[in-house]
Coordinates of C-alpha atoms in Angstrom, one line a residue:
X675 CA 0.0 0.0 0.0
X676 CA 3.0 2.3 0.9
X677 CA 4.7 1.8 -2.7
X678 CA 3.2 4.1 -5.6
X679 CA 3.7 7.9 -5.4
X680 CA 4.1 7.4 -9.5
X681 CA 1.1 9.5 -11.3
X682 CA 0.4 10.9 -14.8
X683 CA 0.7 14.5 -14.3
X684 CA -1.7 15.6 -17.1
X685 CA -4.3 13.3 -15.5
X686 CA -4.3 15.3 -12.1
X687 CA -4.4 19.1 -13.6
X688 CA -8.2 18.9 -12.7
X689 CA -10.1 22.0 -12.0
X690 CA -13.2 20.1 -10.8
X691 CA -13.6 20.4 -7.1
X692 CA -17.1 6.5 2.1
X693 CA -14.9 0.4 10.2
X694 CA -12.2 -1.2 7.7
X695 CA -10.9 2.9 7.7
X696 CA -14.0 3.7 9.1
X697 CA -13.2 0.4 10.6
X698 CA -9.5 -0.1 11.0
X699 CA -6.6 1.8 10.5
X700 CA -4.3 -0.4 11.9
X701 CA -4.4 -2.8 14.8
X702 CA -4.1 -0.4 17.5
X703 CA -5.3 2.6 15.7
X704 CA -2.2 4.3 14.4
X705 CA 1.3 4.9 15.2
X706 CA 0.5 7.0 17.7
X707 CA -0.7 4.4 20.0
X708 CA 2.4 1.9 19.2
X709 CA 4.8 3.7 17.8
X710 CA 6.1 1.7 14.8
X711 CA 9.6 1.2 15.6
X712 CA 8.8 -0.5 19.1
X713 CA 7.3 -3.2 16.8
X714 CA 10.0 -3.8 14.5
X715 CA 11.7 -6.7 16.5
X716 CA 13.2 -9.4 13.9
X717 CA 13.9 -12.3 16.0
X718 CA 16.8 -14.7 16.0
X719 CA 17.2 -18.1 14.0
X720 CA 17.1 -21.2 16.2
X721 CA 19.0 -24.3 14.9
X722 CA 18.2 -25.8 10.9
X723 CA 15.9 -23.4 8.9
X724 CA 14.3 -26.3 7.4
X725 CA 13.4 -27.9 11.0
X726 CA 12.8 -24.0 12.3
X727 CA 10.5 -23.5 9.6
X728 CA 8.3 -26.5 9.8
X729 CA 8.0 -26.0 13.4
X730 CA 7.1 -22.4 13.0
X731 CA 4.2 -23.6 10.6
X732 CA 2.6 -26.2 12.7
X733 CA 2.8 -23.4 15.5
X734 CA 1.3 -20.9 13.4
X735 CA -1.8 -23.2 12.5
X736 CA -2.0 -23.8 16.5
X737 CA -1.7 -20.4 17.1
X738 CA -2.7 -17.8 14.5
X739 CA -5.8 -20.0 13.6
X740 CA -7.5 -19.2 17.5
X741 CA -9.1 -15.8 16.5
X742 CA -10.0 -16.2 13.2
X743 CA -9.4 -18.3 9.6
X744 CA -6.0 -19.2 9.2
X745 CA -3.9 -16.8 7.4
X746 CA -1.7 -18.5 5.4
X747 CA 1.6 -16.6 4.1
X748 CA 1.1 -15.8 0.3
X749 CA -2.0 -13.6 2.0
X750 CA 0.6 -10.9 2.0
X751 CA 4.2 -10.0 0.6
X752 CA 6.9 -10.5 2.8
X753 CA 7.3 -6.9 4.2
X754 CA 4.0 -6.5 5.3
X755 CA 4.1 -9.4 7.5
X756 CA 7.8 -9.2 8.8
X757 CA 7.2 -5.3 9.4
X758 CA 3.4 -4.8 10.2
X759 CA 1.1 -8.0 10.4
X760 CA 3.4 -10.2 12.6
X761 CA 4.9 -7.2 15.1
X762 CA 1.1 -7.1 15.5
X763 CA 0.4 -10.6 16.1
X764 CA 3.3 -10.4 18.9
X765 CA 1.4 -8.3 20.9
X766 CA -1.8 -10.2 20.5
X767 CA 0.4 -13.1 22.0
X768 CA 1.1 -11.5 24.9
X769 CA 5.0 -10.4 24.7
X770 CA 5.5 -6.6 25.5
X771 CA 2.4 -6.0 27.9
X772 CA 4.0 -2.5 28.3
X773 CA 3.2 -1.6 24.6
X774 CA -0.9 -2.0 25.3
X775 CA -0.5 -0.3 28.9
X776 CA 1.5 2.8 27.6
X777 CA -0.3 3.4 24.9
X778 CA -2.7 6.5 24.1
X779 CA -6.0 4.2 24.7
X780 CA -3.9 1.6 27.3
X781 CA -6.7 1.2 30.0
X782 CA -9.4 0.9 27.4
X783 CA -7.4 -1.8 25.5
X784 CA -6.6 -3.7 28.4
X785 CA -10.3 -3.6 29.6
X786 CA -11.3 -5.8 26.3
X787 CA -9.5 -8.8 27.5
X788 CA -8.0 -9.2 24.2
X789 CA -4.5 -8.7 25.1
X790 CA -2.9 -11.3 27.7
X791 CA -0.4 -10.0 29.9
X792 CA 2.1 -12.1 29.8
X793 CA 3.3 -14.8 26.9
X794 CA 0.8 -17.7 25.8
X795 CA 4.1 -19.0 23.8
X796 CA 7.6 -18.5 24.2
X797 CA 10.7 -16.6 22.8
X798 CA 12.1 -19.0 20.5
X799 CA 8.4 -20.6 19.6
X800 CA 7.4 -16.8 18.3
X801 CA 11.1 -16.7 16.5
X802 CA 9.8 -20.2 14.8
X803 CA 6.8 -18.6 13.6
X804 CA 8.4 -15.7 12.4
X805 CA 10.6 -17.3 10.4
X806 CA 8.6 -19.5 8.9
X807 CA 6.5 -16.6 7.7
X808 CA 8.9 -14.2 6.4
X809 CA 10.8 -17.3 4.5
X810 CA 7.3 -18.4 2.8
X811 CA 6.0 -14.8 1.8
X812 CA 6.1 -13.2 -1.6
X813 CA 8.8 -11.3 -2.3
X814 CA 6.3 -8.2 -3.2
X815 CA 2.9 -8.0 -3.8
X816 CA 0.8 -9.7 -6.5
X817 CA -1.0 -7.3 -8.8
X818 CA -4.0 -8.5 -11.3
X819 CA -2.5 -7.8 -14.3
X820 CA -5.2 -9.5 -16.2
X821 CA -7.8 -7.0 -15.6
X822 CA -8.9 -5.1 -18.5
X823 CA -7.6 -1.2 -18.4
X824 CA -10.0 1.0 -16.7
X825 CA -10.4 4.2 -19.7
X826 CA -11.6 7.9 -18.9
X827 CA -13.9 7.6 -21.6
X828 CA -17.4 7.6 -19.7
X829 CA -19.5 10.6 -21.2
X830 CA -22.9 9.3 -19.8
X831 CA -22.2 11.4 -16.7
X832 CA -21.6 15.2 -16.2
X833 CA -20.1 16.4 -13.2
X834 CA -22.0 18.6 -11.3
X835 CA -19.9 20.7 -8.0
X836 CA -21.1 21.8 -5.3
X837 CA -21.1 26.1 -4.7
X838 CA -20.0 25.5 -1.3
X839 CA -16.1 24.5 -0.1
X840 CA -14.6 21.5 2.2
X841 CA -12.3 23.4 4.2
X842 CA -10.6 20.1 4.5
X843 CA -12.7 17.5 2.3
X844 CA -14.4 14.8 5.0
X845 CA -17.2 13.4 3.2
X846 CA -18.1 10.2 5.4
X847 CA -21.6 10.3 4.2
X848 CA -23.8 11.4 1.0
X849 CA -27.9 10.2 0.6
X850 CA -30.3 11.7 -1.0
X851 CA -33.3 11.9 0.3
X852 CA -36.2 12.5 -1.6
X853 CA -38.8 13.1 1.4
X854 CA -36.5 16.7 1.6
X855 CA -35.3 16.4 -2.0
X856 CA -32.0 17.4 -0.6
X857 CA -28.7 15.3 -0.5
X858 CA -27.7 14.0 3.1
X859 CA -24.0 15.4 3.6
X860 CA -22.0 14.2 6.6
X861 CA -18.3 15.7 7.4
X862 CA -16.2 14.8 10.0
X863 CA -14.4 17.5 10.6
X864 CA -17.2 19.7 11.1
X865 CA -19.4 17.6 12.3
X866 CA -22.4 18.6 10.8
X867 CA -25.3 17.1 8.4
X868 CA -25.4 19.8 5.5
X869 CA -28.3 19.6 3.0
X870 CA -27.6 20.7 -0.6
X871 CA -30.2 20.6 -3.5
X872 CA -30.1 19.0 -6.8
X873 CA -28.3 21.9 -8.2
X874 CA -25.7 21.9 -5.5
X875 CA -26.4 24.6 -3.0
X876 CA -26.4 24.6 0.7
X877 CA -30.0 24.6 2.3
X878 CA -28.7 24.1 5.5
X879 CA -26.6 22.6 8.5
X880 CA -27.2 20.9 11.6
X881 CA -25.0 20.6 14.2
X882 CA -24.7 17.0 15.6
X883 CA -21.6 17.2 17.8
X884 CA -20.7 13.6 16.2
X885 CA -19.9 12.3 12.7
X886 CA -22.5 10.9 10.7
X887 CA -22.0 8.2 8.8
X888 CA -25.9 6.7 8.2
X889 CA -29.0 8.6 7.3
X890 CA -32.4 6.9 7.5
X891 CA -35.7 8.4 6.7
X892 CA -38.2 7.4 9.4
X893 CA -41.3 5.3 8.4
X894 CA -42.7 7.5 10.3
X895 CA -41.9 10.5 7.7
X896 CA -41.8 13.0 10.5
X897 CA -37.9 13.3 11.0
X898 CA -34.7 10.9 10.4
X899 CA -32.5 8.3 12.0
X900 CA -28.4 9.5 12.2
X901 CA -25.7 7.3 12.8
X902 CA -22.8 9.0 15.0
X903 CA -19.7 6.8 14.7
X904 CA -18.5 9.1 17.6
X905 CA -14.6 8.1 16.2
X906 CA -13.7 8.1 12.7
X907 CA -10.5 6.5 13.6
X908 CA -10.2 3.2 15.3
X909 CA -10.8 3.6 18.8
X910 CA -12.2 1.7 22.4
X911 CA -14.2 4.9 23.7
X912 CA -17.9 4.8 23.6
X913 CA -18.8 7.8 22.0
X914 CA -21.2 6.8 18.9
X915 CA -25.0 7.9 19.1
X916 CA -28.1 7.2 17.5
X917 CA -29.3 10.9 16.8
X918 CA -33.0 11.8 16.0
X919 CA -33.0 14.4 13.8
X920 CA -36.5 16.4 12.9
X921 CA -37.5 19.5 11.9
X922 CA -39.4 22.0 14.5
X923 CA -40.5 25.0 12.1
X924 CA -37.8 26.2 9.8
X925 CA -35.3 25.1 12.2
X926 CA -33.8 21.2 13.3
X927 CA -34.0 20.0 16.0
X928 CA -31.6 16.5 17.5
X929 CA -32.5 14.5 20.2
X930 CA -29.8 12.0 21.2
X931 CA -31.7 8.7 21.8
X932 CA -28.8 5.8 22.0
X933 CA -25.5 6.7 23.2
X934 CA -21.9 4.7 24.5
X935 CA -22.1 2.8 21.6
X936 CA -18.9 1.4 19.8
X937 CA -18.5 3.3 16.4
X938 CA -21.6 2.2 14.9
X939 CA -22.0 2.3 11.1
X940 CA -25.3 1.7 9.8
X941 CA -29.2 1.4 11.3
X942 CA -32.5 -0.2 10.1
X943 CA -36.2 0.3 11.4
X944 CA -38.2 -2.4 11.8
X945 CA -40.7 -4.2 13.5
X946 CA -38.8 -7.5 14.1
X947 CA -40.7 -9.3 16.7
X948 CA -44.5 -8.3 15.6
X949 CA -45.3 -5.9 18.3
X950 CA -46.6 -3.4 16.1
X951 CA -43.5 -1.0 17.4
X952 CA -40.6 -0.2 15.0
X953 CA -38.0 -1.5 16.8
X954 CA -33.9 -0.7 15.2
X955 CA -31.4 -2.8 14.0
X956 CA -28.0 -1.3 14.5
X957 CA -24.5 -2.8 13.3
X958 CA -21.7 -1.4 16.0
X959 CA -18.2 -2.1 14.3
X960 CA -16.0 -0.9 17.1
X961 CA -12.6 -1.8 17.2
X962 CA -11.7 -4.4 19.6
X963 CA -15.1 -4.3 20.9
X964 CA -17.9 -4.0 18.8
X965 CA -21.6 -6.0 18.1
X966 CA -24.9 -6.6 16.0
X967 CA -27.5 -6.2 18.1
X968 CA -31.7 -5.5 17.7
X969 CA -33.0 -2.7 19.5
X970 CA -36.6 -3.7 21.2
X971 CA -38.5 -0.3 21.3
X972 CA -40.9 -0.4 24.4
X973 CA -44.4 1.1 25.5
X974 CA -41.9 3.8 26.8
X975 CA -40.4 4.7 23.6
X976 CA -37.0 3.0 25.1
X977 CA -35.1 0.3 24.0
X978 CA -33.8 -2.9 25.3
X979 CA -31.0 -4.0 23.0
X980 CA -30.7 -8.2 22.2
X981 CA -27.1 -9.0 21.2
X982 CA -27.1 -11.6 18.2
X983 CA -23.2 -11.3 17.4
X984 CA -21.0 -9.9 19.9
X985 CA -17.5 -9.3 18.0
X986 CA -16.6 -6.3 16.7
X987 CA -16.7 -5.9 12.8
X988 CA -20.4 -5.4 11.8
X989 CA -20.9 -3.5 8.7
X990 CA -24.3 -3.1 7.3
X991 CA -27.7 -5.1 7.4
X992 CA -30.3 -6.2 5.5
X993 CA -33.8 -7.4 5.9
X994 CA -35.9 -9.8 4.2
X995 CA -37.9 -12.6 4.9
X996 CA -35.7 -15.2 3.6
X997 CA -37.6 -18.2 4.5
X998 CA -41.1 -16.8 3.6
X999 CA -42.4 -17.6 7.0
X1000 CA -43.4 -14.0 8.0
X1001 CA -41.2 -13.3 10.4
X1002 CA -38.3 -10.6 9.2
X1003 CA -35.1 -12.4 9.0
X1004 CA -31.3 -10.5 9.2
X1005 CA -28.4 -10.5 7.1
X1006 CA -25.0 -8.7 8.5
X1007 CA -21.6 -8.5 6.6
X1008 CA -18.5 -8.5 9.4
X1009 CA -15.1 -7.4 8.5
X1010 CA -12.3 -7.5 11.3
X1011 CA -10.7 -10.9 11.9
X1012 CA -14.4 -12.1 11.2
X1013 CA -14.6 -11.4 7.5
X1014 CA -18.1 -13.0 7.2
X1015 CA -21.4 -13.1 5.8
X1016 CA -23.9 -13.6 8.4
X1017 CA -27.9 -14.7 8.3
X1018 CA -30.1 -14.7 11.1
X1019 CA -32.8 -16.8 10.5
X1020 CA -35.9 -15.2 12.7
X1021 CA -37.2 -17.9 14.9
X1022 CA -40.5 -16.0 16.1
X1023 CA -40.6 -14.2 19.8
X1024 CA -37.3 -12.2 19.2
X1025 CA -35.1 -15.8 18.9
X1026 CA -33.0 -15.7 15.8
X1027 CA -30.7 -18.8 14.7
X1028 CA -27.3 -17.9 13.1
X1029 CA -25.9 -19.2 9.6
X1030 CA -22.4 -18.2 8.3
X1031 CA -23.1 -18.0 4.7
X1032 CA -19.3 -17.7 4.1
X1033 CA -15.8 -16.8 6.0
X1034 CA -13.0 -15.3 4.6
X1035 CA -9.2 -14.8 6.1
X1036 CA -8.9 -11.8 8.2
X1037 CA -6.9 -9.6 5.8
X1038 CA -9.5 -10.0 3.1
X1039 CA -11.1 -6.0 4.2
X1040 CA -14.7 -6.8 3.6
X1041 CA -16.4 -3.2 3.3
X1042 CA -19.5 -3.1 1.8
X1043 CA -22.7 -5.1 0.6
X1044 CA -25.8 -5.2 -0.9
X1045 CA -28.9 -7.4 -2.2
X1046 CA -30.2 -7.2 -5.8
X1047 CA -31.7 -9.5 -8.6
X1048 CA -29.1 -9.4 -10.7
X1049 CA -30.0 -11.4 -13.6
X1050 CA -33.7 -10.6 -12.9
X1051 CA -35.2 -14.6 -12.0
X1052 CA -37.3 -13.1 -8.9
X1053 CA -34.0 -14.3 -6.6
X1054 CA -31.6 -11.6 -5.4
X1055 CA -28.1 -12.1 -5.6
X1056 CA -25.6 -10.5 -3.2
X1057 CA -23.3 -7.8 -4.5
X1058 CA -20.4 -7.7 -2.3
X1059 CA -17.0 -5.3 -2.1
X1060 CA -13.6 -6.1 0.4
X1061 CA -10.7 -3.6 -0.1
X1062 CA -10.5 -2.1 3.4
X1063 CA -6.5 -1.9 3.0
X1064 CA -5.6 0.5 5.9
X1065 CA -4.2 -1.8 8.1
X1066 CA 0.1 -1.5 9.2
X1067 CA 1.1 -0.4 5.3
X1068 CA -0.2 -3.5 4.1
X1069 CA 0.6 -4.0 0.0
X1070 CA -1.8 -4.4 -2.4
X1071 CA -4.1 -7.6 -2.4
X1072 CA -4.7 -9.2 -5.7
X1073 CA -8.1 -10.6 -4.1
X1074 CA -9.4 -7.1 -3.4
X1075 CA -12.7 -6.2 -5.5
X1076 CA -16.0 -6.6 -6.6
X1077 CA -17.9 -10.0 -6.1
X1078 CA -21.4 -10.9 -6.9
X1079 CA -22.4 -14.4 -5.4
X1080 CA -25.3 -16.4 -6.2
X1081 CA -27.2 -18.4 -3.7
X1082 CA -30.2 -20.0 -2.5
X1083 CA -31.7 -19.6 0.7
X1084 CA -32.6 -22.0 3.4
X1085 CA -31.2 -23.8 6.3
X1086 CA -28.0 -24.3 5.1
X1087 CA -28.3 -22.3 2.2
X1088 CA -26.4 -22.3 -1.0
X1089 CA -23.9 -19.6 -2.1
X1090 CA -21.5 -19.2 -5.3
X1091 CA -19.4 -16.8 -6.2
X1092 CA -20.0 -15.7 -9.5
X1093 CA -18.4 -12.5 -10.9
X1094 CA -15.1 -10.7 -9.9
X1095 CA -14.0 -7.8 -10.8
X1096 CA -10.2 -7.3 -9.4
X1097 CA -10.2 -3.7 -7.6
X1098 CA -7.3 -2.6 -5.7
X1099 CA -9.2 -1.1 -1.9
X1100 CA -12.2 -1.5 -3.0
X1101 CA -15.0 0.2 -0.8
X1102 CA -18.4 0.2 -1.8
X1103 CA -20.5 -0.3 -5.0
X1104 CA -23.9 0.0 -6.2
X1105 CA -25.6 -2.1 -9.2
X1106 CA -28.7 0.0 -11.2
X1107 CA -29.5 0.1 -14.8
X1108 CA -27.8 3.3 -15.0
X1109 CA -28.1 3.3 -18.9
X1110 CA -31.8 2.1 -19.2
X1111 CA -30.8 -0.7 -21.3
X1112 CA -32.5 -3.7 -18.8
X1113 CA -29.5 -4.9 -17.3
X1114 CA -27.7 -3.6 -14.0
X1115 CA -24.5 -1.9 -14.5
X1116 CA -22.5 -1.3 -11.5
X1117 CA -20.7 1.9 -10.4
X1118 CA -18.3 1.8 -7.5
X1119 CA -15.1 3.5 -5.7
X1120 CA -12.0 2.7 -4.2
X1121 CA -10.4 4.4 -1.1
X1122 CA -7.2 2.5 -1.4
X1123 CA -6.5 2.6 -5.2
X1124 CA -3.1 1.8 -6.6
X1125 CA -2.1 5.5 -8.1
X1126 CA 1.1 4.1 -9.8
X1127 CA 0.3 1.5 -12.0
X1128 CA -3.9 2.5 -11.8
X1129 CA -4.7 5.4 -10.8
X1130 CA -8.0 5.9 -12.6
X1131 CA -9.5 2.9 -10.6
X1132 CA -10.7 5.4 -7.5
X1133 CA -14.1 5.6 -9.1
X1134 CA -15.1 3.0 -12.1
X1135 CA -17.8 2.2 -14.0
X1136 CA -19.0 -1.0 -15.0
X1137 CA -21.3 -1.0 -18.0
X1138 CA -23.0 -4.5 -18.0
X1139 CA -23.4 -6.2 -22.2
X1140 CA -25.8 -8.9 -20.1
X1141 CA -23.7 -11.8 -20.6
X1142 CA -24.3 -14.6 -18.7
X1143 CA -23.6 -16.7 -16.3
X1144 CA -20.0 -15.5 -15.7
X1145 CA -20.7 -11.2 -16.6
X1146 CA -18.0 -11.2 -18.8
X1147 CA -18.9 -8.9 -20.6
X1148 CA -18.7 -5.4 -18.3
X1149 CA -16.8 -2.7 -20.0
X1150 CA -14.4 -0.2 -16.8
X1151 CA -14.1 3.3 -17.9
X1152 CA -14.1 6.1 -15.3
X1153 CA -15.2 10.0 -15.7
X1154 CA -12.0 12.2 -16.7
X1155 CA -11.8 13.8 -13.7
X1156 CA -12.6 11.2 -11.4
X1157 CA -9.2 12.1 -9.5
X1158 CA -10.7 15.2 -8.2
X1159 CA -11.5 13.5 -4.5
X1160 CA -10.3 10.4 -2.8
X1161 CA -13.9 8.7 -3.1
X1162 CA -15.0 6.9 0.3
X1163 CA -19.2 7.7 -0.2
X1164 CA -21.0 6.6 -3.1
X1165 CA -24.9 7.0 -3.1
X1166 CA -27.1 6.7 -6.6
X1167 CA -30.5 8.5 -7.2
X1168 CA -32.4 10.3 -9.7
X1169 CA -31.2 13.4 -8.0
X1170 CA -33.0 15.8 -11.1
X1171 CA -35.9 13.7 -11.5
X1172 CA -35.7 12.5 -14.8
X1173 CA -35.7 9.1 -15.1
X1174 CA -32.3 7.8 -14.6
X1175 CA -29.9 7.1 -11.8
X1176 CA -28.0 10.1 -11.2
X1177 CA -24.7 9.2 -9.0
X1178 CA -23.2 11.5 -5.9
X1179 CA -19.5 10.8 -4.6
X1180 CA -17.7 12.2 -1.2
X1181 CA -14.3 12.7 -0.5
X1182 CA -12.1 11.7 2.6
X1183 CA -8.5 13.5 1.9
X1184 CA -7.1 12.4 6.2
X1185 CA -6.6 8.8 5.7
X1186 CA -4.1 6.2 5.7
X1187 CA -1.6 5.7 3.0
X1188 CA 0.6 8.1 1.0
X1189 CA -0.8 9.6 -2.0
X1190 CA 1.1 11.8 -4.6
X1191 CA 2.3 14.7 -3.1
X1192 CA 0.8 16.6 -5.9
X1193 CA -2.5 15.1 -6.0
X1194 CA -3.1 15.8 -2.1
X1195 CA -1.8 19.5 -2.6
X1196 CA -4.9 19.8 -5.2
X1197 CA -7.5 17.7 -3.4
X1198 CA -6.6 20.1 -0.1
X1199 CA -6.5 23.6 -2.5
X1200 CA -9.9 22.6 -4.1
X1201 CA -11.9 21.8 -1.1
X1202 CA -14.2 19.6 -3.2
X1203 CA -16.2 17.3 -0.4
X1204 CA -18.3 15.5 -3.3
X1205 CA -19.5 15.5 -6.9
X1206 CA -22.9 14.9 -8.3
X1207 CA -22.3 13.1 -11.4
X1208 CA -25.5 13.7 -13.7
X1209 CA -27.1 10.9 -15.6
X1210 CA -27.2 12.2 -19.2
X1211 CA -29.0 8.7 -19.9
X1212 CA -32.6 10.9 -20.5

């Protein structure tokens, strides 16, 4: 992740101007809870490599595989584990209690019970490990080179700026929302929810005291549901909210209903046990700690929270009835070391039963999902995106991307994968029939894009021919100016009512990894927190 800094100068002279980084910067949050070089501790050989090595690999499987899928060592190039995964992993093992306890967050991290204070292994058992890893890595990352080139040829679009400016561009939300026919701005920095209109002025700002990162219209249709992450970087403090925003004249008003939670992310409404009260269904991703809980509203208009996973990860939820038995079932996607796809099957009186419709290793940076009938046979598929990639300067990840799986629901249910569309840090995308032509097309962006051998892969476009069954046919271009922002929020809506999907991009410039000096210099000048892009499809 820490080697590019190559760009094509012509491509950046532009003038136009979304937990894991909302989830995970690095393990402990960032080098200024462990400084690096306290982690860079190479141990010594013991005895025969060959012998060292074999017995660092059947300790690794004993060890490493306690927390989460085994990671085996072509998951990363040699650097990133010798200098940033396994320096980790030490600390997670117990060696250097001090590290944890004099650290910026060192009482709240030792509170999780996730850091044992003193050795579960010893000193030459963690050298065996080490070795063994560092001597079976790649030598440097594997790149897809097989991809076909993403072009700036995609005309369909017009870029539309807004007439305000990002002082320092923090866009870690964008919805529009028709109810107010407004777009749904949240900046961290300020933190504030700005509406602009269609056109791209400011109608107004709230002040939430907390960064929104989820904005729900009430079923209600008299106000909306905020998500406050509370910490925009990885943290153990208790500080996101569930805000209830509404508006008392021509001002708005925000009443703080949940609070302490752990950086939540995303929140439904919905009656789940049949009470006739809309209860909530929040996904907390935390950091260390972290759940996926439903919220039962009571007579009182307060709500009892029921835990149904209790790590920390939890992304974003869906509901359906899955089973067709009238009871509203749950589907959660987990990052972290959990890297999952989760269903909770609604058992009736608030009981739910959990299926794991897949697992993945714990570097594979899950970040975003959605349900949608792709190839239109009444069955949804699941469009799924991992390319979190901000954790201890990892390299790029040749199985970063775009997936689409197939499946069939039911105890035990089936699941493909069926598309893949290689995207270095891939963080969110959304599938509409963007050109009108009967198929889905999918848009999406990238917060960790590879800006020296593709930089035109932060926002793409993929244009859908309808081949079937394996989508070969999708055609990547990009808009020519789609390095104006470093793209975290993606929404898509017919923002000027005219038929089409119209799409609306934010911009996070404070993140993790290097960019080109040059490009940060004009994202920073510009101040451009997000783009409409106008669908010139009608």
């Amino acid at each position: 992740m820490f080697s590019w800094l190559r760009y094509n100068s012509g491509v950046v002279q532009i003038h136009l101007l979304g937990w894991r980084f909302l989830v995970s910067v690095v393990l402990l949050g960032c080098v200024q809870i462990l400084p690096a070089q306290l982690l860079s501790t190479p141990p010594f050989q013991t005895g025969d490599l060959t012998t060292q090595i074999q017995r660092g690999k059947e300790l690794s499987i004993q060890y490493c595989s306690a927390c989460h899928i085994y990671p085996e060592p072509f998951l990363l190039d040699r650097k990133s584990w010798t200098e940033g995964a396994l320096p980790w992993m030490r600390i997670f093992l117990g060696f250097d209690p001090d590290r944890v306890d004099k650290s910026q967050e060192g009482k709240l991290l030792r509170a999780t019970g996730r850091f044992p204070t003193e050795p579960v292994l010893s000193e030459n058992q963690w050298n065996d490990i080490f070795a063994y890893y560092k001597h079976e890595a790649l030598e440097e990352p594997v790149l897809n080179d097989n991809r076909e080139k993403i072009r700036p040829t995609l005309n369909q679009f017009e870029p539309r700026v807004p007439k305000f400016p990002s002082p320092v561009p923090m866009t870690t939300l964008l919805s529009w929302q028709s109810e107010d026919e407004a777009i749904a701005i949240g900046d961290a920095q300020l933190k504030q929810l700005i509406w602009m209109d269609q056109h791209g002025d400011m109608l107004s700002k709230i002040n939430l005291n907390n960064i929104p990162v989820h904005i729900v219209s009430a079923q209600s249709g008299d106000g909306y549901w905020v998500v406050g992450i509370g910490s925009f970087f990885p943290s153990e403090r208790k500080q996101g909210e569930i805000l209830w925003v509404s508006r008392n004249g021509s001002n708005w008003r925000v009443e703080r209903k949940l609070t302490q939670l752990t950086r939540p992310t995303h929140l439904l409404e919905h009656d789940m046990n049949g009470d006739g009260r809309l209860d909530l269904v929040i996904s907390q991703f935390g950091n260390f700690q972290g759940r996926f809980s439903w919220w039962e509203r009571k007579n009182d208009d307060t709500y009892e929270e029921h835990v149904l996973f209790g790590m920390p990860g939890a992304l974003k939820a869906e509901i359906r009835d899955f089973d067709k038995d009238g009871d509203p079932d749950l589907m959660v996607l987990v990052a972290q070391e959990t890297e999952s796809l989760i269903l909770f099957w609604n058992e009736g009186n608030g009981e739910f039963e959990q299926e794991v419709l897949f697992k993945k290793h714990s570097s594979f940076g899950h970040s975003y999902f959605e349900l949608v009938d792709f190839d239109m046979d009444g069955q949804e598929e699941i469009l799924v995106t991992n390319g979190d990639n901000g954790d201890y300067g990892a390299g790029f990840k040749n199985y970063h991307g775009i997936r689409l799986y197939s499946w069939k629901p039911g105890r035990k249910s089936e699941i493909n994968e069926t598309y893949f569309f290689p995207l270095n840090g891939a963080y969110k995308a959304l599938a509409k029939d963007y050109d009108l032509d009967g198929d889905l097309d999918i848009a999406a962006v990238s917060f960790f894009p590879n800006y020296q051998e593709s930089p035109l892969e932060s926002f793409v476009f993929l244009e859908n021919s309808g081949t079937q069954p394996d989508w070969s046919g999708f055609r990547s271009t990009t808009f020519d100016k789609s390095l104006a922002g470093r793209w975290l929020s993606l929404d898509a809506a017919d923002v000027d009512d005219d038929g089409d999907q119209d799409l609306m991009l934010g911009s996070v410039v404070q993140a993790p990894s290097p960019v080109p000096p040059a490009l940060a210099r004009i994202w920073k000048k510009n101040q451009l927190g997000a783009v409409i892009l106008i669908n010139k499809a009608r």
